[in-house]
């Protein structure tokens, strides 16, 4: 990239793509009850509308990160946008539940291509000295998608149809496609020399991750306790296999020889594991115990992503000057403090206290996320940007699933089949406090994982 105009265009395109997928996910959560009613979905099929997408995304992230490094990140990004746009548009037209779920898998495939390349492209375009600022902008746009999704999705569902959410996604995808083809047609980023792909490793990885993540989604059932160990064993086999093949789908030496990369990814996984379920629990608390409406609950919960959207660019810019070991660890510590306060949540806790606590949580996550992402992407050579981006996104998804697995396990132990409601609030608060305690302990450990990454030596500076 030789001029600021091209850099700006790349930033706009990648940020639009980073807005697209989280907006879809958060908007769909609001529309899901309407969709389930229209298609007469059982609880299991309804959960598959979400799970099918997450599983497909997680399984393909790392393989397509490698493919993008070999054949070109723009090519894979463009293909991902095409697949995502087509599947989104088709979902708005379909009439049967099985086809809906199949198209959600297709949407997840497109999302994996987008996730694993958008951050890698930004890292390819912006040098180490200014990269954190623009990665922070990308993170901010991601959280803008998450925060605006419930409101816009609710309005679209109420006044038009749930199908309009997918049509809007299709239109946004088409805009990104036109901008990419029109302005980036002569540009490409591909640094990896070998053209060989480790298909055996990719298969073992996909099966292992499928077993692990699906097992986490059904952790309260006997099959979940069978699939999780199988997934762990397959991941171990994958690591051993990758260590001996010539062209691995994931170079395990990135973890063995690069302390910054290894502990930054570990810190990311811990952070998502400790925080993703907070919104879910507080949504139940506010609607069932505080008797707030869905829209009122959304206004309270939006506090956290708004703080993240505001502060993430600043945190990213600061990480260009101050070590991520310091900035991200401070963010993790603030997050730990917010989780610690949530342990003492009561039936009569004032809404203002909850809003302030969510603000604190958003501040902590913002100060952690952008510097941590900057550390991961800056710690590897440019031929590994796709793999690094895919690995980070995979840690995010695994962390999110593990966070919800903790919720499901603890809730089932304390409440079993008891319906969540005001009349049973002591049991709900007891289970919530236990979950927040587990989250806080995880986050406390995450502080040390973040500190253990050591001083970042940029891969560009090492060469």
Short mmCIF file of C-alpha atoms in Angstrom, two decimals:
data_model
loop_
_atom_site.label_atom_id
_atom_site.label_comp_id
_atom_site.label_asym_id
_atom_site.label_seq_id
_atom_site.Cartn_x
_atom_site.Cartn_y
_atom_site.Cartn_z
CA UNK A 1 0.00 0.00 0.00
CA UNK A 2 1.62 3.27 -1.13
CA UNK A 3 -0.87 5.97 -0.25
CA UNK A 4 -3.24 6.92 2.52
CA UNK A 5 -6.30 6.72 0.25
CA UNK A 6 -5.80 3.00 -0.34
CA UNK A 7 -5.24 2.46 3.37
CA UNK A 8 -8.45 4.29 4.17
CA UNK A 9 -10.42 2.21 1.65
CA UNK A 10 -9.03 -1.01 3.10
CA UNK A 11 -9.96 0.15 6.60
CA UNK A 12 -13.52 1.03 5.50
CA UNK A 13 -14.02 -2.32 3.74
CA UNK A 14 -12.64 -4.46 6.58
CA UNK A 15 -14.57 -2.48 9.19
CA UNK A 16 -17.83 -2.93 7.26
CA UNK A 17 -17.10 -6.66 7.16
CA UNK A 18 -16.30 -6.68 10.88
CA UNK A 19 -19.64 -4.95 11.56
CA UNK A 20 -21.60 -7.37 9.38
CA UNK A 21 -21.26 -10.67 11.23
CA UNK A 22 -21.66 -9.53 14.88
CA UNK A 23 -24.63 -7.39 13.85
CA UNK A 24 -26.23 -10.48 12.29
CA UNK A 25 -25.65 -12.60 15.40
CA UNK A 26 -27.00 -10.07 17.90
CA UNK A 27 -29.98 -9.07 15.71
CA UNK A 28 -30.90 -12.73 15.20
CA UNK A 29 -31.11 -13.27 18.98
CA UNK A 30 -34.01 -10.79 19.10
CA UNK A 31 -35.76 -12.35 16.09
CA UNK A 32 -35.25 -15.99 17.17
CA UNK A 33 -38.54 -16.33 19.12
CA UNK A 34 -40.49 -15.10 16.07
CA UNK A 35 -38.55 -17.42 13.75
CA UNK A 36 -39.11 -20.39 16.06
CA UNK A 37 -42.83 -19.68 16.19
CA UNK A 38 -43.18 -19.31 12.40
CA UNK A 39 -41.29 -22.53 11.63
CA UNK A 40 -42.72 -24.30 14.72
CA UNK A 41 -39.20 -25.18 15.86
CA UNK A 42 -38.57 -27.29 18.94
CA UNK A 43 -36.14 -25.95 21.55
CA UNK A 44 -33.40 -28.18 20.10
CA UNK A 45 -33.96 -27.04 16.49
CA UNK A 46 -34.15 -23.44 17.66
CA UNK A 47 -30.74 -23.76 19.32
CA UNK A 48 -29.33 -25.22 16.10
CA UNK A 49 -30.18 -21.98 14.28
CA UNK A 50 -27.40 -20.44 16.39
CA UNK A 51 -25.16 -23.46 17.01
CA UNK A 52 -24.92 -24.54 13.34
CA UNK A 53 -23.51 -21.13 12.45
CA UNK A 54 -21.03 -21.05 15.35
CA UNK A 55 -19.79 -24.58 14.69
CA UNK A 56 -19.24 -23.95 10.98
CA UNK A 57 -17.41 -20.71 11.71
CA UNK A 58 -15.13 -22.25 14.35
CA UNK A 59 -14.28 -25.35 12.29
CA UNK A 60 -13.16 -23.43 9.18
CA UNK A 61 -11.33 -20.48 10.77
CA UNK A 62 -7.81 -21.91 11.03
CA UNK A 63 -7.86 -23.91 7.75
CA UNK A 64 -8.99 -20.88 5.77
CA UNK A 65 -6.43 -18.72 7.58
CA UNK A 66 -3.74 -20.98 6.14
CA UNK A 67 -5.37 -21.06 2.69
CA UNK A 68 -5.56 -17.24 2.72
CA UNK A 69 -1.84 -16.98 3.56
CA UNK A 70 -1.05 -19.25 0.58
CA UNK A 71 -3.46 -18.13 -2.13
CA UNK A 72 -4.18 -14.54 -1.12
CA UNK A 73 -6.14 -12.92 1.70
CA UNK A 74 -8.21 -10.73 -0.61
CA UNK A 75 -9.30 -13.76 -2.65
CA UNK A 76 -10.54 -15.61 0.45
CA UNK A 77 -12.08 -12.44 1.89
CA UNK A 78 -13.93 -11.84 -1.39
CA UNK A 79 -15.11 -15.46 -1.57
CA UNK A 80 -16.30 -15.24 2.03
CA UNK A 81 -18.31 -12.08 1.31
CA UNK A 82 -19.89 -13.74 -1.75
CA UNK A 83 -20.88 -16.87 0.21
CA UNK A 84 -22.16 -14.81 3.15
CA UNK A 85 -24.17 -12.46 0.92
CA UNK A 86 -25.79 -15.26 -1.09
CA UNK A 87 -26.65 -17.33 1.99
CA UNK A 88 -28.09 -14.30 3.83
CA UNK A 89 -30.31 -13.42 0.87
CA UNK A 90 -31.48 -17.02 0.44
CA UNK A 91 -32.36 -17.32 4.14
CA UNK A 92 -34.70 -14.36 3.67
CA UNK A 93 -36.54 -16.37 1.00
CA UNK A 94 -36.67 -19.94 2.33
CA UNK A 95 -39.80 -21.66 3.63
CA UNK A 96 -38.52 -24.74 5.53
CA UNK A 97 -36.50 -25.15 8.75
CA UNK A 98 -33.95 -27.75 7.48
CA UNK A 99 -32.95 -25.50 4.56
CA UNK A 100 -32.72 -22.58 7.01
CA UNK A 101 -30.22 -24.46 9.16
CA UNK A 102 -28.21 -25.65 6.12
CA UNK A 103 -27.95 -22.04 4.93
CA UNK A 104 -26.82 -20.99 8.41
CA UNK A 105 -23.95 -23.48 8.02
CA UNK A 106 -23.15 -21.86 4.67
CA UNK A 107 -23.29 -18.45 6.37
CA UNK A 108 -20.85 -19.71 9.00
CA UNK A 109 -18.46 -20.85 6.25
CA UNK A 110 -18.53 -17.36 4.74
CA UNK A 111 -18.06 -15.78 8.17
CA UNK A 112 -14.97 -17.92 8.82
CA UNK A 113 -13.39 -16.58 5.61
CA UNK A 114 -14.26 -13.01 6.60
CA UNK A 115 -13.08 -13.34 10.22
CA UNK A 116 -9.76 -14.90 9.36
CA UNK A 117 -8.83 -12.38 6.64
CA UNK A 118 -10.16 -8.95 7.69
CA UNK A 119 -7.81 -8.53 10.68
CA UNK A 120 -4.96 -10.11 8.67
CA UNK A 121 -5.46 -7.58 5.86
CA UNK A 122 -5.39 -4.64 8.30
CA UNK A 123 -2.18 -6.05 9.80
CA UNK A 124 -0.69 -6.40 6.31
CA UNK A 125 -1.53 -2.80 5.39
CA UNK A 126 -0.62 -0.83 8.53
CA UNK A 127 2.94 -0.96 9.96
CA UNK A 128 3.68 -1.90 13.57
CA UNK A 129 3.99 1.68 14.81
CA UNK A 130 0.39 2.59 13.92
CA UNK A 131 -1.27 -0.83 13.70
CA UNK A 132 -2.80 -0.82 17.18
CA UNK A 133 -4.84 2.30 16.45
CA UNK A 134 -6.49 0.77 13.38
CA UNK A 135 -6.99 -2.64 14.95
CA UNK A 136 -8.69 -0.73 17.78
CA UNK A 137 -11.01 0.94 15.27
CA UNK A 138 -11.82 -2.51 13.86
CA UNK A 139 -12.61 -3.81 17.36
CA UNK A 140 -14.80 -0.75 18.01
CA UNK A 141 -16.81 -1.39 14.83
CA UNK A 142 -17.24 -5.03 15.86
CA UNK A 143 -18.77 -3.95 19.16
CA UNK A 144 -20.85 -1.33 17.38
CA UNK A 145 -22.38 -4.21 15.41
CA UNK A 146 -23.01 -6.15 18.60
CA UNK A 147 -24.59 -3.19 20.38
CA UNK A 148 -26.78 -1.98 17.50
CA UNK A 149 -27.95 -5.47 16.47
CA UNK A 150 -30.62 -5.98 19.16
CA UNK A 151 -32.22 -2.56 18.61
CA UNK A 152 -32.16 -2.57 14.80
CA UNK A 153 -33.08 -6.25 14.69
CA UNK A 154 -36.02 -5.63 16.99
CA UNK A 155 -37.30 -2.73 14.87
CA UNK A 156 -36.92 -4.71 11.63
CA UNK A 157 -38.65 -7.76 13.11
CA UNK A 158 -41.52 -5.75 14.59
CA UNK A 159 -42.26 -3.42 11.67
CA UNK A 160 -41.15 -5.46 8.64
CA UNK A 161 -40.25 -9.11 9.22
CA UNK A 162 -37.44 -11.22 10.62
CA UNK A 163 -36.54 -11.89 6.97
CA UNK A 164 -35.64 -8.22 6.55
CA UNK A 165 -32.64 -8.74 8.89
CA UNK A 166 -31.14 -11.18 6.39
CA UNK A 167 -31.98 -8.94 3.42
CA UNK A 168 -30.21 -6.02 5.15
CA UNK A 169 -27.18 -8.28 5.64
CA UNK A 170 -27.35 -9.23 1.98
CA UNK A 171 -27.38 -5.57 0.95
CA UNK A 172 -24.42 -4.74 3.23
CA UNK A 173 -22.57 -7.75 1.86
CA UNK A 174 -23.22 -6.55 -1.71
CA UNK A 175 -21.86 -3.08 -0.85
CA UNK A 176 -18.67 -4.64 0.57
CA UNK A 177 -18.38 -6.82 -2.53
CA UNK A 178 -18.69 -3.82 -4.87
CA UNK A 179 -16.13 -1.79 -2.88
CA UNK A 180 -13.65 -4.68 -2.78
CA UNK A 181 -13.90 -5.43 -6.51
CA UNK A 182 -13.93 -1.76 -7.45
CA UNK A 183 -11.10 -0.43 -5.29
CA UNK A 184 -8.88 -3.39 -4.36
CA UNK A 185 -8.81 -5.25 -7.70
CA UNK A 186 -5.06 -4.71 -8.19
CA UNK A 187 -4.10 -5.47 -4.60
CA UNK A 188 -3.37 -8.79 -2.92
CA UNK A 189 -1.60 -10.03 0.20
CA UNK A 190 0.01 -13.48 0.10
CA UNK A 191 3.40 -14.20 1.64
CA UNK A 192 3.46 -17.95 2.32
CA UNK A 193 5.70 -19.69 -0.24
CA UNK A 194 4.55 -23.31 -0.19
CA UNK A 195 1.31 -24.19 -2.00
CA UNK A 196 0.77 -27.47 -0.16
CA UNK A 197 -2.10 -27.83 2.30
CA UNK A 198 -2.17 -30.37 5.12
CA UNK A 199 -5.57 -31.95 4.47
CA UNK A 200 -5.06 -34.69 7.09
CA UNK A 201 -4.30 -32.13 9.78
CA UNK A 202 -7.26 -29.99 8.68
CA UNK A 203 -9.58 -33.00 8.97
CA UNK A 204 -8.33 -34.00 12.44
CA UNK A 205 -8.59 -30.37 13.59
CA UNK A 206 -12.14 -29.98 12.26
CA UNK A 207 -13.37 -33.22 13.84
CA UNK A 208 -11.69 -32.39 17.15
CA UNK A 209 -13.11 -28.89 17.30
CA UNK A 210 -16.55 -30.15 16.24
CA UNK A 211 -16.55 -32.71 19.08
CA UNK A 212 -15.25 -30.22 21.64
CA UNK A 213 -17.56 -27.30 20.81
CA UNK A 214 -20.68 -29.41 20.27
CA UNK A 215 -19.88 -31.24 23.50
CA UNK A 216 -19.73 -27.91 25.32
CA UNK A 217 -23.17 -26.95 23.97
CA UNK A 218 -24.70 -30.13 25.48
CA UNK A 219 -22.45 -30.38 28.54
CA UNK A 220 -25.38 -31.19 30.82
CA UNK A 221 -26.20 -34.31 28.79
CA UNK A 222 -24.32 -37.67 28.83
CA UNK A 223 -23.28 -37.26 25.18
CA UNK A 224 -21.58 -33.99 26.09
CA UNK A 225 -19.31 -35.74 28.61
CA UNK A 226 -18.37 -38.24 25.87
CA UNK A 227 -17.74 -35.74 23.08
CA UNK A 228 -15.59 -33.30 25.12
CA UNK A 229 -12.84 -35.88 25.95
CA UNK A 230 -12.96 -37.13 22.34
CA UNK A 231 -12.48 -33.57 21.15
CA UNK A 232 -9.54 -33.02 23.53
CA UNK A 233 -7.86 -36.27 22.38
CA UNK A 234 -8.28 -35.32 18.71
CA UNK A 235 -6.82 -31.85 19.36
CA UNK A 236 -3.80 -33.48 21.07
CA UNK A 237 -3.40 -35.82 18.07
CA UNK A 238 -3.65 -32.79 15.80
CA UNK A 239 -0.86 -30.98 17.69
CA UNK A 240 1.40 -34.07 17.52
CA UNK A 241 0.67 -34.47 13.80
CA UNK A 242 1.31 -30.81 13.03
CA UNK A 243 4.66 -30.94 14.82
CA UNK A 244 6.04 -33.47 12.32
CA UNK A 245 4.52 -32.52 8.94
CA UNK A 246 6.39 -30.28 6.49
CA UNK A 247 3.58 -27.83 5.72
CA UNK A 248 1.27 -27.80 8.78
CA UNK A 249 -2.16 -26.20 8.68
CA UNK A 250 -1.16 -24.61 12.01
CA UNK A 251 2.52 -24.21 12.82
CA UNK A 252 2.68 -25.32 16.47
CA UNK A 253 6.08 -23.64 16.73
CA UNK A 254 4.14 -20.38 16.89
CA UNK A 255 3.07 -21.53 20.36
CA UNK A 256 6.31 -23.30 21.31
CA UNK A 257 8.78 -20.61 20.30
CA UNK A 258 6.68 -17.45 20.50
CA UNK A 259 5.74 -16.74 24.12
CA UNK A 260 3.90 -13.55 23.22
CA UNK A 261 1.70 -15.32 20.69
CA UNK A 262 0.98 -18.29 22.97
CA UNK A 263 0.10 -16.38 26.13
CA UNK A 264 -1.79 -13.62 24.27
CA UNK A 265 -4.06 -16.27 22.72
CA UNK A 266 -4.44 -17.97 26.09
CA UNK A 267 -5.36 -14.63 27.67
CA UNK A 268 -7.94 -14.03 24.91
CA UNK A 269 -9.53 -17.44 25.49
CA UNK A 270 -9.71 -16.84 29.24
CA UNK A 271 -11.14 -13.35 28.77
CA UNK A 272 -13.99 -14.55 26.54
CA UNK A 273 -14.63 -17.53 28.83
CA UNK A 274 -14.99 -15.18 31.80
CA UNK A 275 -17.21 -12.53 30.21
CA UNK A 276 -19.37 -13.83 27.36
CA UNK A 277 -22.09 -15.28 29.62
CA UNK A 278 -22.49 -12.06 31.63
CA UNK A 279 -24.95 -10.51 29.17
CA UNK A 280 -27.04 -13.68 29.08
CA UNK A 281 -27.31 -13.87 32.88
CA UNK A 282 -28.05 -10.17 33.32
CA UNK A 283 -30.71 -10.34 30.60
CA UNK A 284 -32.52 -13.05 32.58
CA UNK A 285 -32.01 -11.13 35.83
CA UNK A 286 -33.36 -7.85 34.45
CA UNK A 287 -36.41 -9.38 32.72
CA UNK A 288 -37.41 -12.04 35.24
CA UNK A 289 -36.38 -10.44 38.54
CA UNK A 290 -36.47 -6.72 37.77
CA UNK A 291 -39.51 -7.10 35.47
CA UNK A 292 -37.99 -4.93 32.72
CA UNK A 293 -39.24 -5.26 29.15
CA UNK A 294 -36.95 -6.61 26.40
CA UNK A 295 -36.32 -3.10 25.04
CA UNK A 296 -35.57 -1.71 28.53
CA UNK A 297 -33.20 -4.62 29.15
CA UNK A 298 -31.45 -3.87 25.86
CA UNK A 299 -30.95 -0.24 26.90
CA UNK A 300 -29.26 -1.37 30.13
CA UNK A 301 -27.07 -4.04 28.51
CA UNK A 302 -25.99 -1.75 25.66
CA UNK A 303 -23.82 0.12 28.19
CA UNK A 304 -21.01 -2.41 27.95
CA UNK A 305 -20.53 -2.55 24.13
CA UNK A 306 -20.89 1.24 23.87
CA UNK A 307 -17.99 1.72 26.30
CA UNK A 308 -15.99 -0.81 24.30
CA UNK A 309 -16.78 0.91 21.00
CA UNK A 310 -15.72 4.30 22.41
CA UNK A 311 -12.50 3.20 24.13
CA UNK A 312 -11.17 0.41 21.85
CA UNK A 313 -9.53 2.76 19.27
CA UNK A 314 -7.84 4.72 22.09
CA UNK A 315 -6.66 1.52 23.77
CA UNK A 316 -5.31 0.26 20.46
CA UNK A 317 -3.43 3.52 19.87
CA UNK A 318 -1.95 3.37 23.36
CA UNK A 319 -0.77 -0.19 22.69
CA UNK A 320 1.43 1.19 19.87
CA UNK A 321 3.36 3.07 22.57
CA UNK A 322 2.97 0.98 25.75
CA UNK A 323 3.53 -2.77 26.00
CA UNK A 324 0.43 -4.99 25.72
CA UNK A 325 1.82 -6.87 28.72
CA UNK A 326 0.96 -3.76 30.74
CA UNK A 327 -2.13 -2.34 29.01
CA UNK A 328 -3.96 -5.63 28.39
CA UNK A 329 -3.17 -6.83 31.91
CA UNK A 330 -4.64 -3.64 33.37
CA UNK A 331 -7.76 -4.26 31.26
CA UNK A 332 -7.98 -7.84 32.54
CA UNK A 333 -7.61 -6.58 36.12
CA UNK A 334 -10.45 -4.05 35.66
CA UNK A 335 -12.61 -6.84 34.19
CA UNK A 336 -11.79 -9.00 37.21
CA UNK A 337 -12.95 -6.19 39.51
CA UNK A 338 -16.25 -5.84 37.63
CA UNK A 339 -16.90 -9.60 37.84
CA UNK A 340 -16.06 -9.57 41.53
CA UNK A 341 -18.78 -6.96 42.15
CA UNK A 342 -21.34 -9.02 40.21
CA UNK A 343 -20.93 -11.89 42.68
CA UNK A 344 -22.89 -9.79 45.18
CA UNK A 345 -25.83 -9.08 42.84
CA UNK A 346 -29.11 -8.98 44.81
CA UNK A 347 -32.83 -8.71 44.04
CA UNK A 348 -32.80 -5.06 45.17
CA UNK A 349 -29.54 -3.99 43.49
CA UNK A 350 -30.23 -0.54 41.94
CA UNK A 351 -30.27 -0.34 38.15
CA UNK A 352 -27.75 2.50 38.32
CA UNK A 353 -25.27 0.16 40.04
CA UNK A 354 -25.74 -2.41 37.28
CA UNK A 355 -25.20 0.24 34.57
CA UNK A 356 -22.03 1.47 36.31
CA UNK A 357 -20.81 -2.11 36.68
CA UNK A 358 -21.41 -2.81 32.99
CA UNK A 359 -19.54 0.39 32.16
CA UNK A 360 -16.61 -0.84 34.25
CA UNK A 361 -16.75 -4.20 32.47
CA UNK A 362 -16.81 -2.47 29.07
CA UNK A 363 -13.80 -0.32 30.02
CA UNK A 364 -11.85 -3.40 31.12
CA UNK A 365 -12.68 -5.33 27.96
CA UNK A 366 -11.76 -2.38 25.72
CA UNK A 367 -8.40 -1.87 27.43
CA UNK A 368 -7.70 -5.60 27.10
CA UNK A 369 -9.00 -6.48 23.63
CA UNK A 370 -7.27 -4.03 21.26
CA UNK A 371 -3.78 -4.26 22.82
CA UNK A 372 -4.08 -8.05 23.04
CA UNK A 373 -5.03 -8.29 19.35
CA UNK A 374 -2.18 -5.95 18.45
CA UNK A 375 0.26 -8.13 20.40
CA UNK A 376 -0.90 -11.32 18.64
CA UNK A 377 -0.76 -9.90 15.12
CA UNK A 378 2.53 -8.04 15.65
CA UNK A 379 4.31 -11.06 17.17
CA UNK A 380 4.23 -13.16 13.96
CA UNK A 381 5.85 -12.79 10.55
CA UNK A 382 3.61 -11.55 7.75
CA UNK A 383 3.27 -15.00 6.13
CA UNK A 384 1.36 -16.10 9.26
CA UNK A 385 -1.12 -13.20 9.53
CA UNK A 386 -4.04 -15.33 8.31
CA UNK A 387 -3.22 -18.14 10.72
CA UNK A 388 -2.80 -15.68 13.61
CA UNK A 389 -6.12 -14.01 12.84
CA UNK A 390 -7.88 -17.37 12.52
CA UNK A 391 -6.36 -18.63 15.77
CA UNK A 392 -7.50 -15.54 17.67
CA UNK A 393 -11.04 -15.85 16.27
CA UNK A 394 -11.08 -19.55 17.21
CA UNK A 395 -10.04 -18.71 20.78
CA UNK A 396 -12.89 -16.22 20.90
CA UNK A 397 -15.48 -18.78 19.80
CA UNK A 398 -14.18 -21.53 22.08
CA UNK A 399 -14.12 -19.05 24.97
CA UNK A 400 -17.71 -18.02 24.24
CA UNK A 401 -18.90 -21.63 24.11
CA UNK A 402 -16.99 -22.49 27.32
CA UNK A 403 -18.52 -19.46 29.04
CA UNK A 404 -22.03 -20.65 28.16
CA UNK A 405 -21.10 -24.22 29.16
CA UNK A 406 -20.31 -22.92 32.66
CA UNK A 407 -23.72 -21.23 32.73
CA UNK A 408 -25.54 -24.38 31.63
CA UNK A 409 -23.66 -26.66 34.03
CA UNK A 410 -24.02 -24.49 37.14
CA UNK A 411 -27.65 -23.58 36.39
CA UNK A 412 -28.57 -27.25 35.93
CA UNK A 413 -26.92 -28.13 39.25
CA UNK A 414 -28.73 -25.43 41.23
CA UNK A 415 -32.06 -25.13 39.41
CA UNK A 416 -32.42 -28.42 37.52
CA UNK A 417 -35.77 -28.14 35.71
CA UNK A 418 -37.13 -25.28 37.81
CA UNK A 419 -38.44 -22.40 35.70
CA UNK A 420 -36.61 -19.11 36.05
CA UNK A 421 -38.96 -16.56 37.57
CA UNK A 422 -39.44 -14.08 40.38
CA UNK A 423 -40.84 -16.78 42.65
CA UNK A 424 -37.59 -18.76 42.37
CA UNK A 425 -35.18 -15.84 42.48
CA UNK A 426 -33.07 -17.12 45.45
CA UNK A 427 -31.99 -20.17 43.43
CA UNK A 428 -31.30 -18.08 40.35
CA UNK A 429 -29.22 -15.57 42.33
CA UNK A 430 -27.30 -18.40 44.00
CA UNK A 431 -26.44 -19.99 40.65
CA UNK A 432 -25.59 -16.58 39.15
CA UNK A 433 -23.28 -15.71 42.04
CA UNK A 434 -21.50 -19.05 41.63
CA UNK A 435 -21.07 -18.46 37.90
CA UNK A 436 -19.74 -14.93 38.47
CA UNK A 437 -17.32 -16.34 41.05
CA UNK A 438 -16.02 -18.88 38.52
CA UNK A 439 -15.74 -16.12 35.92
CA UNK A 440 -13.82 -13.90 38.38
CA UNK A 441 -11.39 -16.72 39.22
CA UNK A 442 -10.80 -17.38 35.53
CA UNK A 443 -10.17 -13.68 34.93
CA UNK A 444 -7.78 -13.51 37.90
CA UNK A 445 -5.76 -16.30 36.30
CA UNK A 446 -5.98 -14.42 33.01
CA UNK A 447 -4.09 -11.48 34.55
CA UNK A 448 -1.05 -13.73 35.05
CA UNK A 449 -1.43 -15.25 31.57
CA UNK A 450 -1.40 -11.72 30.17
CA UNK A 451 1.66 -10.74 32.20
CA UNK A 452 3.47 -13.95 31.22
CA UNK A 453 3.54 -12.95 27.53
CA UNK A 454 6.69 -10.94 28.25
CA UNK A 455 7.88 -7.89 26.34
CA UNK A 456 6.65 -7.79 22.75
CA UNK A 457 9.33 -7.95 20.09
CA UNK A 458 7.61 -7.14 16.83
CA UNK A 459 8.19 -9.76 14.14
CA UNK A 460 8.99 -6.90 11.76
CA UNK A 461 11.73 -5.67 14.08
CA UNK A 462 13.15 -9.12 14.63
CA UNK A 463 13.93 -9.61 10.94
#
